[in-house]
Amino acid sequence: MAKKVIDSTGKATNEFAWTMVGVISSNLKSAGYKPATKTLRILFQNGGVYQYSPITREEYMSLIKAESVGKFFNENIKDNTDLTVVKEESK
């Protein structure tokens, strides 16, 4: 069942809530994963929110456990998956 979520603009959505895990990175702030859709959601330090797919659970776990989260993201995810912009970065 879909859970009602309020987005950053205050509008209600029917999107399933994301559980985000904070990461230590100068570029990424947190990451969440939905195994059913193999989708990774990233919240960047600049406020942008982007989704990447398909991502395996192993790739997600490797990302959040990486010694350098930003380096792992840039080398393994950024240009190797489909991108969906959820929210543009803050200006």
Short mmCIF file of C-alpha atoms in Angstrom, two decimals:
data_model
loop_
_atom_site.label_atom_id
_atom_site.label_comp_id
_atom_site.label_asym_id
_atom_site.label_seq_id
_atom_site.Cartn_x
_atom_site.Cartn_y
_atom_site.Cartn_z
CA MET A 1 0.00 0.00 0.00
CA ALA A 2 1.33 3.44 -0.92
CA LYS A 3 2.17 5.75 1.93
CA LYS A 4 1.32 9.41 1.56
CA VAL A 5 4.50 11.45 1.53
CA ILE A 6 4.87 15.22 1.57
CA ASP A 7 7.52 16.34 -0.90
CA SER A 8 9.86 19.30 -0.53
CA THR A 9 7.24 21.67 -1.97
CA GLY A 10 4.63 20.62 0.56
CA LYS A 11 2.57 18.65 -1.95
CA ALA A 12 1.28 15.20 -1.02
CA THR A 13 2.47 12.35 -3.19
CA ASN A 14 1.59 8.66 -3.30
CA GLU A 15 5.22 7.63 -3.52
CA PHE A 16 6.47 4.96 -1.16
CA ALA A 17 8.61 6.52 1.54
CA TRP A 18 12.37 6.13 1.15
CA THR A 19 14.63 5.14 4.02
CA MET A 20 17.81 7.11 3.52
CA VAL A 21 21.20 6.30 5.04
CA GLY A 22 23.60 9.15 5.73
CA VAL A 23 27.03 8.84 4.10
CA ILE A 24 30.30 10.65 4.67
CA SER A 25 31.09 12.48 1.45
CA SER A 26 31.74 16.03 0.29
CA ASN A 27 29.25 15.50 -2.58
CA LEU A 28 26.66 12.94 -1.43
CA LYS A 29 24.56 13.41 1.72
CA SER A 30 22.50 10.21 1.87
CA ALA A 31 21.44 7.17 -0.14
CA GLY A 32 18.42 4.89 -0.20
CA TYR A 33 17.60 1.70 -2.08
CA LYS A 34 14.41 -0.03 -3.26
CA PRO A 35 15.13 -3.67 -4.11
CA ALA A 36 11.76 -4.22 -5.83
CA THR A 37 12.65 -1.67 -8.51
CA LYS A 38 16.45 -1.90 -8.19
CA THR A 39 16.49 1.86 -7.73
CA LEU A 40 19.08 3.92 -5.85
CA ARG A 41 18.13 7.40 -4.64
CA ILE A 42 20.86 9.89 -3.82
CA LEU A 43 20.46 13.16 -1.92
CA PHE A 44 23.40 15.39 -2.76
CA GLN A 45 24.92 18.02 -0.47
CA ASN A 46 23.61 20.73 -2.85
CA GLY A 47 20.00 19.59 -2.29
CA GLY A 48 19.59 17.69 -5.57
CA VAL A 49 17.80 14.33 -5.46
CA TYR A 50 18.45 11.80 -8.23
CA GLN A 51 17.52 8.17 -8.84
CA TYR A 52 19.69 5.62 -10.62
CA SER A 53 18.66 2.22 -11.96
CA PRO A 54 19.14 -0.63 -12.32
CA ILE A 55 21.31 -1.03 -9.22
CA THR A 56 21.85 -4.32 -7.43
CA ARG A 57 21.69 -4.61 -3.65
CA GLU A 58 25.40 -5.49 -3.73
CA GLU A 59 26.20 -2.26 -5.57
CA TYR A 60 24.16 -0.27 -3.04
CA MET A 61 25.92 -1.92 -0.10
CA SER A 62 29.31 -1.35 -1.74
CA LEU A 63 28.44 2.34 -2.19
CA ILE A 64 27.44 3.02 1.41
CA LYS A 65 30.40 1.02 2.77
CA ALA A 66 33.00 2.46 0.37
CA GLU A 67 36.11 4.12 1.77
CA SER A 68 35.34 6.96 -0.65
CA VAL A 69 31.61 7.10 -1.36
CA GLY A 70 32.01 9.84 -3.97
CA LYS A 71 34.73 7.97 -5.83
CA PHE A 72 32.68 4.74 -5.85
CA PHE A 73 29.63 6.65 -7.10
CA ASN A 74 31.58 8.39 -9.88
CA GLU A 75 33.38 5.24 -11.04
CA ASN A 76 30.54 2.70 -10.77
CA ILE A 77 27.15 4.38 -10.86
CA LYS A 78 27.05 7.92 -12.24
CA ASP A 79 27.52 7.24 -15.96
CA ASN A 80 26.63 3.53 -15.94
CA THR A 81 22.91 3.61 -15.08
CA ASP A 82 19.66 5.30 -16.07
CA LEU A 83 19.10 8.63 -14.35
CA THR A 84 15.84 10.17 -13.10
CA VAL A 85 15.89 13.72 -11.73
CA VAL A 86 13.63 13.91 -8.67
CA LYS A 87 14.66 17.41 -7.56
CA GLU A 88 17.17 19.78 -9.11
CA GLU A 89 19.95 21.05 -6.89
CA SER A 90 19.43 24.28 -4.95
CA LYS A 91 20.91 27.35 -6.55
#
